Structure formats: C-alpha cells, structure tokens
C-alpha cells in the first residue's frame, strides 16, 4: 500500500519558495519543516517575526529519512535543533532536538529574548490569558476545523445535509467564541501587537478557503448579516484581514494549487486515520 501523501509536491512554491531559498545557509538553529503543514507554519511565523537566523530543511513527514528519525523518533514536523554549547562556551556541541509546535514557540520566546518583537506579554496576567486562548485554538478550533473538513454524508446518525450543517455550526461557533475575546481596538488578539495567540491560529484562518472549495462554504456571516453578533464578526473580519496582510504570513504561504490535492484527501476522507492521530497529538499534519 502506498505511503499516504508520500507523493505530495516536494517543496514550497510561490512566496514561500523565495523565503526557503533565503534560508539554506548553515545556521545553528535548524528548522525541519514541511511546506504544506500549518503546524510548521506556526513556528515559521515566529522565526520570521523575531528574525531569528535559521536553516530551513524540507522534510516529507510521510517518507521519513533515518537521519531525521534520529532527531525525532515520531517523525513529525515541525522539529528544530538548537546547538548545545560546550562547557567552555567556545564551540557548539551536539544539536538538541525539540518538537511540538506550541513547545517550540515557547522555547523561541525564552531562548531568544533579545530578538524582538516579544510574542508574549510581559504582564503575568496577560501572559496567562494568552496561554488560555492558545490552548483554546489547539484544543477546540483546530479539531472542529478537521471534523468539518472530514465530514462525509454517511457519517453516523448525523449524516447528510443536517450533519454537515451541524459540524459547520460547531466550527463557526469556535471562531465566534475566539472572536469575542479579540481586543475591541484590534486588530490583533491583544490589540496593536501581534502575539502567539495570533500565530497559533493564523495558518488555519488563512486556509478557510478549503471549505469554499470542498464543503460549500465556511458559514461565517457576510458583512452586515451577522445579526446580534455583527460586532463580533466585524472583529473577526478585521483580525483576519490584518493577519493575512502580515509579511510573515504572506511569505510562508505556497501557491494554492499545490495545497488542493492534499486537502482533497482529507475532504474526501481518504486519510482519516493519519489525520486523526496527528490532530490528537497537536503535531505536524496538513
């Protein structure tokens, strides 16, 4: 049986291809990535926002090289390696691998404090609140995204049009709950400053087009049609526009045509088991 998605397009295209080309030189921090993966894009956004030097190394997580598995036995992207200083601090020792996108994001904040902007607030309360909503995105929004994307008419008792309406509604409700917490002044979650809360959702927010392509639309009200929640949806629209316009987001995206066959597999439920396992872990999958 073929390895799922082993035949995906092998490298980034468009703006992301240009960015990859700029990050091929040897660097102490090595970024093992899959161009198509939103978990990867989370880390990529932080590296670009903070302007941390890195070497980009493309990995197909469905066709894993033994040298990569030696770094991350789970074989998932994103993975980074940071240099381990020698006792005399004069030369690098062996590289130390890290994985799990949210863990890597926290690590970059702590390990590179001089690289600005800071993506978490300094105030302890605001920092804790940011972490609450980072967890909300990972534990609520992203699973609802994938349930909606994977829904099939024959799924259980809720199949057909009613079932699709239900999973669409569940996903839209998670976005609305997130949008209620956005800064009233905006445009970002915490206000004027782009933060990790924005980073963790941005890759999925910029992929909402997949529902137009495969599921008949997302279901977010059009401007002026949000009823009593119009103010909430106006915050969402402002947030999404600001995120999509951000340089780091634009330059870490490939051309849409190359995402289509990947998302088609999930929309047609041809990769349910692989996706379900990875989403439960919160790791690197499309």
mmCIF file of C-alpha atoms in Angstrom, residues 148 151-170:
data_model
loop_
_atom_site.group_PDB
_atom_site.id
_atom_site.type_symbol
_atom_site.label_atom_id
_atom_site.label_comp_id
_atom_site.label_asym_id
_atom_site.label_seq_id
_atom_site.Cartn_x
_atom_site.Cartn_y
_atom_site.Cartn_z
ATOM 1 C CA UNK A 148 -15.820 19.890 9.373
ATOM 2 C CA UNK A 151 -17.284 15.218 7.306
ATOM 3 C CA UNK A 152 -18.906 12.721 4.956
ATOM 4 C CA UNK A 153 -22.644 12.371 4.218
ATOM 5 C CA UNK A 154 -22.685 8.869 5.689
ATOM 6 C CA UNK A 155 -21.037 9.776 8.992
ATOM 7 C CA UNK A 156 -23.099 8.151 11.769
ATOM 8 C CA UNK A 157 -26.558 9.380 12.748
ATOM 9 C CA UNK A 158 -25.764 12.941 11.728
ATOM 10 C CA UNK A 159 -25.094 12.223 8.071
ATOM 11 C CA UNK A 160 -26.317 14.220 5.111
ATOM 12 C CA UNK A 161 -27.190 17.912 4.972
ATOM 13 C CA UNK A 162 -28.143 18.072 8.652
ATOM 14 C CA UNK A 163 -24.850 16.550 9.692
ATOM 15 C CA UNK A 164 -22.881 18.957 7.529
ATOM 16 C CA UNK A 165 -24.830 21.867 8.994
ATOM 17 C CA UNK A 166 -24.024 20.619 12.487
ATOM 18 C CA UNK A 167 -20.250 20.327 12.008
ATOM 19 C CA UNK A 168 -20.169 23.646 10.146
ATOM 20 C CA UNK A 169 -22.037 25.262 13.024
ATOM 21 C CA UNK A 170 -19.692 23.762 15.610
#
